[in-house]
Structures are given as C-alpha cells and as structure tokens.
Tab-separated table of C-alpha atoms in Angstrom:
chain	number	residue	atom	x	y	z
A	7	UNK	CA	-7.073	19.288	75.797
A	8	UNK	CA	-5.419	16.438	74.911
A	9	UNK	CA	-9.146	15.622	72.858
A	10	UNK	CA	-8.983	18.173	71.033
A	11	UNK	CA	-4.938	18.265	70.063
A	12	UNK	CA	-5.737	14.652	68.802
A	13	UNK	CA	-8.454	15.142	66.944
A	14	UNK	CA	-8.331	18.625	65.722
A	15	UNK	CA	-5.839	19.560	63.626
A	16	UNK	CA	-4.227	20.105	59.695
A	17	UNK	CA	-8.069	18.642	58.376
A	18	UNK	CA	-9.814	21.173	60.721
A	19	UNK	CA	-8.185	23.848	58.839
A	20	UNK	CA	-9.372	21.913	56.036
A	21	UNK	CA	-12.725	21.899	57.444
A	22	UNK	CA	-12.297	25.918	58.401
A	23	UNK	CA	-11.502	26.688	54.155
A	24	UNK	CA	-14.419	24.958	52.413
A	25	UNK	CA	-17.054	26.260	55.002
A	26	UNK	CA	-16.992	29.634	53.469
A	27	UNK	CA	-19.207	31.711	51.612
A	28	UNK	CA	-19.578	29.018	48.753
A	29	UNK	CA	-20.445	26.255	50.979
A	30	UNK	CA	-23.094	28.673	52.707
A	31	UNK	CA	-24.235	30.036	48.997
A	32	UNK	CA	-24.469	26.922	47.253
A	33	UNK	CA	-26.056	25.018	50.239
A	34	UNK	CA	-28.635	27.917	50.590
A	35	UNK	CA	-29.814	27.553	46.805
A	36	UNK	CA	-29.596	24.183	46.897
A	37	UNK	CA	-32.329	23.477	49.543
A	38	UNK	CA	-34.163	27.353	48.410
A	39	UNK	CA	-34.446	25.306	44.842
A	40	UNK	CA	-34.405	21.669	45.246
A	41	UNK	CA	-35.688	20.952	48.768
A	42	UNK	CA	-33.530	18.034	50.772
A	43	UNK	CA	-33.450	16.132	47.025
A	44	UNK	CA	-29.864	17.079	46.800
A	45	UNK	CA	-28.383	15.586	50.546
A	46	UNK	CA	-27.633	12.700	48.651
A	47	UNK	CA	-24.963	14.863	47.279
A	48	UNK	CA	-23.404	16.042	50.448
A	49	UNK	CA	-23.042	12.982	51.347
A	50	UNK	CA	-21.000	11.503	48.857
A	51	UNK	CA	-18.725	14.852	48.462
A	52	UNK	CA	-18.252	14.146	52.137
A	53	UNK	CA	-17.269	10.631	51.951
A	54	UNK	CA	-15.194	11.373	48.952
A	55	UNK	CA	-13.406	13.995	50.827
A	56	UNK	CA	-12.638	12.268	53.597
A	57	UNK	CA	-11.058	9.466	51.389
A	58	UNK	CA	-8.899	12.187	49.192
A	59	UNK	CA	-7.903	14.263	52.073
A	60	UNK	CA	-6.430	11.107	53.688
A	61	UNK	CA	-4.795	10.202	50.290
A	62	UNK	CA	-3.282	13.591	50.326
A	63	UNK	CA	-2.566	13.842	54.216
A	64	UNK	CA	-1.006	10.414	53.780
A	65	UNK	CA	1.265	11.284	51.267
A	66	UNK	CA	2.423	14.022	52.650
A	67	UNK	CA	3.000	12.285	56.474
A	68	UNK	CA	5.095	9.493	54.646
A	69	UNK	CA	7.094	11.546	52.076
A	70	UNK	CA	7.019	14.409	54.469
A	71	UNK	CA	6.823	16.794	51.648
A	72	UNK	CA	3.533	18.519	49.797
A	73	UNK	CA	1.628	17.427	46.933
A	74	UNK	CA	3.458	19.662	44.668
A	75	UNK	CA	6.962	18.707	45.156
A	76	UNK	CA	5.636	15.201	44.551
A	77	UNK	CA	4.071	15.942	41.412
A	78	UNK	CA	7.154	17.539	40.437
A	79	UNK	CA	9.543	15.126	41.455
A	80	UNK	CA	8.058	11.331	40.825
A	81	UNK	CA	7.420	12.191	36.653
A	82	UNK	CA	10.488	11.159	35.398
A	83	UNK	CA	9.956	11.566	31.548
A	84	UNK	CA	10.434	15.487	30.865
A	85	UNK	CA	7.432	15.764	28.155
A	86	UNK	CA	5.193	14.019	30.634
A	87	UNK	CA	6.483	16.287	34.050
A	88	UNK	CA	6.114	19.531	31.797
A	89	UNK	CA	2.639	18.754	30.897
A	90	UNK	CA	1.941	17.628	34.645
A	91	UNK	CA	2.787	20.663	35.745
A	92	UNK	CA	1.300	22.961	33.316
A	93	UNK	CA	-1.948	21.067	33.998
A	94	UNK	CA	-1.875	21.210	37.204
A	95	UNK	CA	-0.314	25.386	37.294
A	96	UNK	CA	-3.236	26.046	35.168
A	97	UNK	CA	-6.009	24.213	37.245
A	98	UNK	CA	-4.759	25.865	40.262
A	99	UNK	CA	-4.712	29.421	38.871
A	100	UNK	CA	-7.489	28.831	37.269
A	101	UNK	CA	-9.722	27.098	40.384
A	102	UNK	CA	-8.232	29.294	43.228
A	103	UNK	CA	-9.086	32.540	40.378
A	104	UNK	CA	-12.448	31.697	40.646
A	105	UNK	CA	-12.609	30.513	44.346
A	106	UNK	CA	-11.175	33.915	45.222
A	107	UNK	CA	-14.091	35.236	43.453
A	108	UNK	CA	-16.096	33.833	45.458
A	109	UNK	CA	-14.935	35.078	48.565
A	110	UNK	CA	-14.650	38.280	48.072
A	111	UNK	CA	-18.244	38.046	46.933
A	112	UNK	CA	-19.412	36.206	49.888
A	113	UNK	CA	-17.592	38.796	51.751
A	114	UNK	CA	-18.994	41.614	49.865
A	115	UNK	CA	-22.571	40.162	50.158
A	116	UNK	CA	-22.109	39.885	54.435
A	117	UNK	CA	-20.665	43.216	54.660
A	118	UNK	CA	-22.798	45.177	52.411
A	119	UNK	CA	-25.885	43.551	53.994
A	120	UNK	CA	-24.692	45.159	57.081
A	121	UNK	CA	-24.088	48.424	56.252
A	122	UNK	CA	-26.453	49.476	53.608
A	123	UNK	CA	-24.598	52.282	51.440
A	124	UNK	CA	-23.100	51.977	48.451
A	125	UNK	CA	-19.253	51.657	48.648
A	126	UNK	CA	-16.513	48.938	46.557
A	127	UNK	CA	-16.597	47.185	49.103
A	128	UNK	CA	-14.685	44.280	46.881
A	129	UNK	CA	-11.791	46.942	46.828
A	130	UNK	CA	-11.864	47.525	50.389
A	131	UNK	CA	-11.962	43.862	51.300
A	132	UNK	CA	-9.107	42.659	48.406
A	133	UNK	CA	-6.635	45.829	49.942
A	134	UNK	CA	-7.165	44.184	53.318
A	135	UNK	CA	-6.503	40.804	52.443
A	136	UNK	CA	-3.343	42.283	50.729
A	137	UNK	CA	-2.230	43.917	53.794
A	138	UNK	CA	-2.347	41.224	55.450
A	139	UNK	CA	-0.807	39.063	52.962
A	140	UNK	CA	2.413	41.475	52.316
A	141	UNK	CA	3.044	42.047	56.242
A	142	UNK	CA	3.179	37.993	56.963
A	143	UNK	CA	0.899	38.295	60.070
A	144	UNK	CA	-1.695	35.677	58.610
A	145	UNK	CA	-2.229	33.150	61.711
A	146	UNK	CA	-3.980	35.619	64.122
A	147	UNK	CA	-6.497	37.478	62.291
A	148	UNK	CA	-7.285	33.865	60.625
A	149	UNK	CA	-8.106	32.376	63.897
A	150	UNK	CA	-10.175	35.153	64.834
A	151	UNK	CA	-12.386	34.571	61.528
A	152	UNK	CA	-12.193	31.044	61.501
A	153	UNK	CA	-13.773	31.151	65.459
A	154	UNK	CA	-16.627	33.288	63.839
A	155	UNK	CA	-16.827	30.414	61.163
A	156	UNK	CA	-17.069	27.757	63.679
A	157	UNK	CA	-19.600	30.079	65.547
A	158	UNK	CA	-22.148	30.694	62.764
A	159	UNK	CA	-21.899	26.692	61.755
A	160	UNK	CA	-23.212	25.726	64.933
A	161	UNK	CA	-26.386	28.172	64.717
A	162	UNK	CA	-26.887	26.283	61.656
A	163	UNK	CA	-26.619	23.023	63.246
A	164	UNK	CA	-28.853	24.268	66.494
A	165	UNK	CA	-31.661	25.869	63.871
A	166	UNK	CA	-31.501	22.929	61.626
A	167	UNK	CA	-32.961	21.075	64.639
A	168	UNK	CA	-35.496	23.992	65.569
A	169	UNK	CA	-36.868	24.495	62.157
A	170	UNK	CA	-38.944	21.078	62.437
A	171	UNK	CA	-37.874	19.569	59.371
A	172	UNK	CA	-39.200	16.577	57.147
A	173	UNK	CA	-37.251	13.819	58.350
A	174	UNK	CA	-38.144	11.314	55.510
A	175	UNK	CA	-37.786	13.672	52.965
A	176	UNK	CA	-34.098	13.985	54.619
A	177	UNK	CA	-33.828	10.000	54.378
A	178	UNK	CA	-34.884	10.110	50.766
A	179	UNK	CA	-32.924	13.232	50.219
A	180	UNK	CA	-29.723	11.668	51.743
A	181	UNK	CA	-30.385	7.586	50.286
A	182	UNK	CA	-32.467	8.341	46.912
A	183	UNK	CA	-30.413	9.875	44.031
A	184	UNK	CA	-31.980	12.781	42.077
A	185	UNK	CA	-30.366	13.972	38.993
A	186	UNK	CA	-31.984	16.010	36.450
A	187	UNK	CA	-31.349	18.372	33.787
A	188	UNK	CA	-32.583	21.939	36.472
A	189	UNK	CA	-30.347	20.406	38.951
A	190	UNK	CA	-26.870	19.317	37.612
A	191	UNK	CA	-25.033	22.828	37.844
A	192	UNK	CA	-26.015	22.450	41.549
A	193	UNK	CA	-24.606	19.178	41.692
A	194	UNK	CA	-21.439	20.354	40.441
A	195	UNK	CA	-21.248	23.052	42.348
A	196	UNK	CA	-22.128	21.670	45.812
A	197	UNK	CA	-19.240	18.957	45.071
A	198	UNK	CA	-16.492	21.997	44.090
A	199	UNK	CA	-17.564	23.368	47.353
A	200	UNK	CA	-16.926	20.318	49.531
A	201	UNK	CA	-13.985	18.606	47.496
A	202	UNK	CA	-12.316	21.809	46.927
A	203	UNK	CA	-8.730	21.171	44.512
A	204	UNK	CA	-6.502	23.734	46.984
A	205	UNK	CA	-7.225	21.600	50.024
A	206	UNK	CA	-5.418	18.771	48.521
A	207	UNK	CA	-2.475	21.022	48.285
A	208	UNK	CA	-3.286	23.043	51.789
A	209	UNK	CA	-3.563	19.233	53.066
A	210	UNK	CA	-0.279	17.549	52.119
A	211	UNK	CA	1.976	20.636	53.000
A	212	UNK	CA	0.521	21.305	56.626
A	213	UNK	CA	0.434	17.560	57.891
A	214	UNK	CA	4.834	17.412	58.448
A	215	UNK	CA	3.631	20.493	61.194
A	216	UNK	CA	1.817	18.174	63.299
A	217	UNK	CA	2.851	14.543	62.232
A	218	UNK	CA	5.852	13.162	61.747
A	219	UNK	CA	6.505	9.688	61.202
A	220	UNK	CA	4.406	6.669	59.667
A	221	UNK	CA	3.257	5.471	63.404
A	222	UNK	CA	0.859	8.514	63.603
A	223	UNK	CA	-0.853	7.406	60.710
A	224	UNK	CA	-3.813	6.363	62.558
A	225	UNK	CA	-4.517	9.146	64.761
A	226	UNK	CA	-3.915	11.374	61.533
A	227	UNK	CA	-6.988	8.929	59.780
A	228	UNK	CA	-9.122	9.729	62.981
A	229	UNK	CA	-8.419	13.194	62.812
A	230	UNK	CA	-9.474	13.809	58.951
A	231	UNK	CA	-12.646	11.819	59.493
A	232	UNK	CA	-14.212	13.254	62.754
A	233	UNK	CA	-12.786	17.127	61.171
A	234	UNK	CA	-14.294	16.437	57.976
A	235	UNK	CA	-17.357	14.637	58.691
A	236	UNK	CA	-18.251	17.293	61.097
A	237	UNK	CA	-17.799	19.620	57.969
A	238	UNK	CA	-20.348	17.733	55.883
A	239	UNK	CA	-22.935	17.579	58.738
A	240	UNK	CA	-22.846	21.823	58.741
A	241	UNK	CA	-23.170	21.656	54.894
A	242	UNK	CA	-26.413	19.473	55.262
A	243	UNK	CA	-27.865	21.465	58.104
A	244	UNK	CA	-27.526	24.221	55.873
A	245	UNK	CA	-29.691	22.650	53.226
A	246	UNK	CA	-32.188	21.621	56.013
A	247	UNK	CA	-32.608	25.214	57.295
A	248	UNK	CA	-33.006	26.375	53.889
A	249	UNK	CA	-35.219	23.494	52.361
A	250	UNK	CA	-37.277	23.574	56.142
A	251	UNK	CA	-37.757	27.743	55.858
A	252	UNK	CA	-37.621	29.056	52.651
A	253	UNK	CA	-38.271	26.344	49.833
A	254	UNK	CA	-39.482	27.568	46.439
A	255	UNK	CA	-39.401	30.971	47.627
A	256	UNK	CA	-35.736	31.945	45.564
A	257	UNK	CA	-32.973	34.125	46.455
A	258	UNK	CA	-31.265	36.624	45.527
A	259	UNK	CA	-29.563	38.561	48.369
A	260	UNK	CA	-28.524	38.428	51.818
A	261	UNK	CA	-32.236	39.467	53.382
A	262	UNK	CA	-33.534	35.649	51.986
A	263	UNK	CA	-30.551	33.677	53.077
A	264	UNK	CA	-31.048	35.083	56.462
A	265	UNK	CA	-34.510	34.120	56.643
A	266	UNK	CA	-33.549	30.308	57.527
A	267	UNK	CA	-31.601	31.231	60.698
A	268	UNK	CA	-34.846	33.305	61.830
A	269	UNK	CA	-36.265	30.724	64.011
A	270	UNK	CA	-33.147	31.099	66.519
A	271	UNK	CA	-31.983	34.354	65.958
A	272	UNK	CA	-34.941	36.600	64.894
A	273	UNK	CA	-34.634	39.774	63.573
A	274	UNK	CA	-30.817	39.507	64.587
A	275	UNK	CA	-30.268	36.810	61.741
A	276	UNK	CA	-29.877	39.111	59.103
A	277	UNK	CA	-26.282	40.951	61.186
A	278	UNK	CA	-25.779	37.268	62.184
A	279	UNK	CA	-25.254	36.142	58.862
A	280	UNK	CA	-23.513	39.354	57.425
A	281	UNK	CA	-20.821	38.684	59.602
A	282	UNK	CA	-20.387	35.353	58.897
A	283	UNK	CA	-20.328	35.485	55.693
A	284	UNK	CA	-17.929	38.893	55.971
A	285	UNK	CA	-15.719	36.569	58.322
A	286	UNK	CA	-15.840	33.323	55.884
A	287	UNK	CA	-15.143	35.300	53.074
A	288	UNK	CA	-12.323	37.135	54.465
A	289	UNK	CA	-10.512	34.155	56.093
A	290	UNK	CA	-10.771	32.134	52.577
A	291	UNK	CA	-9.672	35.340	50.608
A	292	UNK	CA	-6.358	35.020	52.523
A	293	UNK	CA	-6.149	31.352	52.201
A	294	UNK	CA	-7.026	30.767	48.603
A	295	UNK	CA	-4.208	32.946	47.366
A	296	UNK	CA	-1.575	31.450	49.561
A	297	UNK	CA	-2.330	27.879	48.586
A	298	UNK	CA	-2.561	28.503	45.482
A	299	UNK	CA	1.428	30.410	45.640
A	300	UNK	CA	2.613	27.039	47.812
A	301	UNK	CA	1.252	24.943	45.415
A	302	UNK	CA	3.198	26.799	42.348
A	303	UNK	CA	6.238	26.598	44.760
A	304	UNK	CA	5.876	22.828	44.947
A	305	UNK	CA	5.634	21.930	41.681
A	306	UNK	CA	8.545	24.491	40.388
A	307	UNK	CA	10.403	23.596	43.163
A	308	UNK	CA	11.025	27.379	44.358
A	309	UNK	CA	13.380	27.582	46.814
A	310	UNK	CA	11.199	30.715	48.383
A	311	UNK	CA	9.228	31.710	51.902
A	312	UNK	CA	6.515	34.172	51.923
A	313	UNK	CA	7.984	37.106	51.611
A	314	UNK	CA	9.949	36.270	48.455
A	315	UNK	CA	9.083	37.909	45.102
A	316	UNK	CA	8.158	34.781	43.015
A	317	UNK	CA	5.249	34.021	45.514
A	318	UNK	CA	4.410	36.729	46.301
A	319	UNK	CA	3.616	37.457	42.233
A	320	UNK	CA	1.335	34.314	42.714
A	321	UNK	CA	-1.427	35.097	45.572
A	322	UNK	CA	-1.238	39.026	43.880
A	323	UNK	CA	-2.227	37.453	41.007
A	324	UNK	CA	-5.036	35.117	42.263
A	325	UNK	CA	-6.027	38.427	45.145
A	326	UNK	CA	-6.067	40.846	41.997
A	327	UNK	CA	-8.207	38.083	39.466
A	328	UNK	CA	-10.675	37.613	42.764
A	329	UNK	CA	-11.257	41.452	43.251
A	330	UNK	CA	-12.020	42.047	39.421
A	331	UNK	CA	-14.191	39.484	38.926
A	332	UNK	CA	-16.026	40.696	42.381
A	333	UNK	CA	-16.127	44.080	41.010
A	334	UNK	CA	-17.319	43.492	37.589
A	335	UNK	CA	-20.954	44.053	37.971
A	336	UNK	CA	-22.257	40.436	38.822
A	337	UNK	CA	-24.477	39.619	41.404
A	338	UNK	CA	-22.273	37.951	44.671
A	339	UNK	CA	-24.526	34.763	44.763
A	340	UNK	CA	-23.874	34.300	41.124
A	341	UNK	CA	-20.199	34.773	41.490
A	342	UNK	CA	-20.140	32.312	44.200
A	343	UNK	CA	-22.064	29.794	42.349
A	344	UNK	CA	-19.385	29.976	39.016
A	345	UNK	CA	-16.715	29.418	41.342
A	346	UNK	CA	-18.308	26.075	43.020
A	347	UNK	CA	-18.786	24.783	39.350
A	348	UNK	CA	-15.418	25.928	37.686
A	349	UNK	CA	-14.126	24.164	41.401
A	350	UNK	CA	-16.048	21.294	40.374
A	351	UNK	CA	-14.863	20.701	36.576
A	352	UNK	CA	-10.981	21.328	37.218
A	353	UNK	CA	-11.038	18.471	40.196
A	354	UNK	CA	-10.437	15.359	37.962
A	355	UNK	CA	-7.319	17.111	37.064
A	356	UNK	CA	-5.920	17.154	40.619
A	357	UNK	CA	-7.416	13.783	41.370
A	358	UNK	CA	-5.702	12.073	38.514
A	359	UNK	CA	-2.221	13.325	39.485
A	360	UNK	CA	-3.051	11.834	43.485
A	361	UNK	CA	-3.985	8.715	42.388
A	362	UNK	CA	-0.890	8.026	40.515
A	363	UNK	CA	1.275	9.183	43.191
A	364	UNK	CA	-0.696	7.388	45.742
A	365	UNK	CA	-0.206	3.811	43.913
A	366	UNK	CA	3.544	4.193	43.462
A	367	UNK	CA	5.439	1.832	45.812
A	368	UNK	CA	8.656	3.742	44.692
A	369	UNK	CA	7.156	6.535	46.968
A	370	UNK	CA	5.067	4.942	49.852
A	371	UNK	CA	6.045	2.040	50.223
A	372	UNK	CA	3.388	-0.114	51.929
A	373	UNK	CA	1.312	2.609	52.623
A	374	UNK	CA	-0.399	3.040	48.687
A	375	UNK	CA	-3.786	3.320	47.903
A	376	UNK	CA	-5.759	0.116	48.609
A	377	UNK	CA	-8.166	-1.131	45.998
A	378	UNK	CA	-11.589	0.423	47.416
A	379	UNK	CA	-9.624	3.566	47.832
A	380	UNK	CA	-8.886	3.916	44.133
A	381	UNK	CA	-12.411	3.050	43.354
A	382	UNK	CA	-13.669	5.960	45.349
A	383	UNK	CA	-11.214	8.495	44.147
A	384	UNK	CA	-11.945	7.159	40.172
A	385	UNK	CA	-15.175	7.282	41.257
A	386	UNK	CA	-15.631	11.105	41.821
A	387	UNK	CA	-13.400	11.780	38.841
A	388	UNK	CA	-15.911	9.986	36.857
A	389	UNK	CA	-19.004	11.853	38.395
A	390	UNK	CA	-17.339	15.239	38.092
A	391	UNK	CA	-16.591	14.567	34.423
A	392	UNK	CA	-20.394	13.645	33.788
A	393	UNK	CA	-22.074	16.127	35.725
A	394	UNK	CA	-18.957	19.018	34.279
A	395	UNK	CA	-19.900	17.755	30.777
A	396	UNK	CA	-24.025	17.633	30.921
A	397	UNK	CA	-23.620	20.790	32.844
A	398	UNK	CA	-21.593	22.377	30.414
A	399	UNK	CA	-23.566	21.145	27.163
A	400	UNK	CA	-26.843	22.532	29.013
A	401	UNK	CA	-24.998	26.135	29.609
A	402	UNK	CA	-24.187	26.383	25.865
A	403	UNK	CA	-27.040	24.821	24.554
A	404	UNK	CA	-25.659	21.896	22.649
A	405	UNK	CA	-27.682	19.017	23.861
C-alpha cells in the first residue's frame, strides 16, 4: 500500500484523462495508417509530458495554488493580464469544446457498437454526464470508469505482446523520425492526445490534495514519471496492436478497431472494446467540463465551489458544445480526430504562459525551471507550431 500511495497519485489521474477515447482513436489510425513509423511520436509527447506536468505539478506544490490563479495573479500590467486571460479563457473553451467532442463520440462509438439500434445516444450520454455533474457525486462513478480504463489498457499491453510484432520496425519507429505531408495531422493529433492543455490545469490544482510542502518535491517527481510513463507505454502498445493486426486495412467503425485486441479476446473484443471506450468516454466527458470551469475560476479569481452558478454556466457550456458537435452528423472517429488536432494547435498557448511563470524567482524561488527544462517545453511549442501550421496550410490547400 504504501507503493502505491507513493507512487500513484494527482499524475495518475492525469494518466486516467488522456487515455480516453482520443488516445485509443488516434493511436488506432495511427498504426491502421502509418504502421510503427509514428512511435517516434509517442515518445517525445511522453517525455514532453512528463517534463510539463512536473512544471505544472511543481508550481502548484510550491505556490500551493492552481495554474490559473497564477496566471491571474503574477501579470502585473493590466493590458498584458487581460490579454493573458482572454487567451488563455479562449484556448480552454475552445480545447476542452472540442475534447468534449470527442468523448462523447468515443462514448457514442463504444456504446452504439454494443447495442446495435439506432438511438441519440450523444443525448443520452451528455444528460448523464449532466446528472452527474449538477448532483456533485463525481468521485465514485469516476473511479468505477477509470478501473475499466485501467482494465482495457492492460489488454492492450498483454495483446501488444501476443500479436508478434516487428520489433525493428518498433526501434526504427520509436528512434527514426518520419514526417511527411499524409502524416502531419496525425502527428498533431497524437501529441493533443498525450500533452492534453486541461491537464496542466487538472495538474496544478489537485497536487495541494496530496502534497504539501517543498520537501515532497521528489516523491511528487517520481510519482509524475512512473504515472505518466506508464501512460505513454499503453499509447504505444496501442499502435503496436494496430500496426501488428490491421495495417493498411483502414477504419472506420468500432468492428475494425476491435480487430487488434482479437488475438486475446476473440470474438469478445468487439463488447470488450465498446465498453471501454463507453467507460473512457464517459469518465473524460465529466472531467473535461469541470477542468475546464476550475480553470475559468482560477484565472477570474471566482470565489465559487461546484455548485455555484458561475461554474456551473462553464462545464454546461463545454457539456452542451460536446453533445452538439457529437450529434451533428459526423462520423465519431472523425470527431475524435478534430479534437486531438484543435488539442494540438491551442497547446503553445498554455505552454507559453507555464514557462513564464515557471522562470519567475518572484514566485518559486529556487525551485524555477532549469535550463534543459525550458528547452524541452520551447521545444514542443516549436513542434506544435510547425506541425499546427503545415497541417493547417495542407487542410485549406494553401501550400
């Protein structure tokens, strides 16, 4: 026990939010398209979001307050804090909008593949997550999903190792950089699944329940790289089952995703991986809005709990956005893949702001950002950009 309460923790809920349906969606396509050419990817998202989750989880262990409320209160100048905050209040209405989406389509695509009728079941699945989002009782029924989560990751991991797969092409998948014009909206969007904006938020405000003072920084380091890491590993098993089992062979529904986890499951994969999905798209539906509302309250500095009017106008908002857009006629998987890439080209917004705030002395004292950290974090702001803009000119045809 004493393991697991030192390791497991504020970045295993971390972990738990971006291993939902996106991360399972865009993983899926990924090695269904690509093969293991993309790992390379995974691997630095993973990296990268070990090193910004820390940032985050740091600042908010020292300053003992969330990423908002720093935002809010270190930009002195009031031109400068008003556009902070409007960039930032747009990004996260914006991201989580589109992230909600998402789950509600990955939660539409489980279900539905389950029971095979015709039914809104984006209606159904947005009242629920309102229900529970109006009475409070949040922690129970997302432990319940989130054990399903952890369930259906580990036949991943356990099939990944069945399926036989190519282990150079993994090595030059993982070591060999491939970026071409086909592939850079899934480069985007398997980095918006991984390095997801609302965990930086999510991050900062959970870490004062567990740690308190600037002596547990260590064991909180430890605990963000073993949760996290172990979160990258299911991403690229996911790409390994998919590249090993169903390469070139495209998808469009939950009857082809399912054929990866055949090799352990059978014909059970198919009610497997409707549930999982149904689970990780439920448990992220209730998350994304409620980040996104803590978030707004941190950088308005709304005196507010859950229950008060203010936020509860914000996760409506962001529930009522996610439904529409799920109900609008678009396939899931392609609703899930827009949300990965809008994820991905709003998180050098969010990046920016934790950077500054991570170098200021005023604020942490000796604990800023050391030199190879900022390189990192610039780093992915710099890749995002590229990939967001050559993705972006190849969309609307202006290359």
């Amino acid at each position: 026990m004493s393991f697991l309460k030192k390791y497991f923790g504020p970045s295993t809920l971390v972990t738990a939010a971006f291993i939902g349906p996106g991360t399972l969606t865009v993983c899926t396509l990924s090695g269904a398209n690509f093969g293991y050419s993309l790992l390379w990817v995974l691997l630095f998202a993973t990296i990268a979001t070990i090193i910004l989750q820390e940032m985050t989880a740091r600042l908010g262990l020292i300053t003992q307050n969330g990423l908002g409320e720093a935002i809010r209160s270190q930009i002195e100048n009031p031109i400068a804090k008003t556009i902070a905050i409007m960039l930032v209040f747009a990004a996260i209405i914006v991201g989580n909008a589109a992230y909600e989406a998402g789950n509600i389509s990955g939660a539409v695509l489980g279900i539905s593949g389950i029971f095979e009728f015709d039914f809104s079941w984006a209606l159904v699945i947005g009242l629920s997550a309102f229900g529970v989002l109006f009475i409070g009782k949040v922690k129970i029924i997302e432990r319940i999903l989130i054990g399903l989560v952890i369930l259906m990751s580990l036949v991943f991991v356990i099939t990944a190792i069945l399926v036989n797969p190519d282990f150079s092409a993994i090595v030059n998948g993982l070591f060999i950089p491939s970026f071409t014009e086909k592939n850079q909206l899934a480069i985007l969007g398997l980095i918006g699944t991984t390095i997801v904006p609302y965990n930086l938020f999510l991050h900062a405000s959970s870490v004062s329940q567990k740690w308190k003072s600037a002596s547990d920084l260590k064991d909180l380091q430890k605990e963000n790289g073993v949760a996290i890491g172990l979160g990258g590993l299911i991403s690229m098993a996911i790409v390994i089952t998919s590249a090993a089992t169903i390469f070139g062979k495209g998808v469009s529904g939950l009857n082809e995703m399912a054929i990866q986890l055949e090799p352990l499951l059978g014909s059970w994969a198919r009610y497997f991986l409707g549930l999982g999905l149904f689970a990780a798209g439920i448990s992220s539906a209730i998350t994304a809005p409620l980040a996104a509302a803590y978030a707004a309250k941190g950088i308005f500095g709304w005196n507010s709990n859950l229950k008060s009017l203010k936020f509860r106008i914000i996760w409506m908002l962001i529930l009522a956005i996610g439904v529409l857009f799920s109900m609008i006629g678009y396939k899931p998987i392609e609703v899930i893949q827009i949300a990965q890439v809008a994820n991905g080209i709003l998180l050098p917004v969010i990046v920016f702001f934790l950077i500054y705030l991570c170098n200021k002395k005023s604020l942490l004292n000796q604990y800023v950002n050391k030199p190879w950290q900022n390189g990192l974090a610039i780093l992915v702001i710099a890749i995002s950009l590229i990939v967001s803009f050559r993705s972006l000119n190849s969309v609307f045809s202006f290359l």
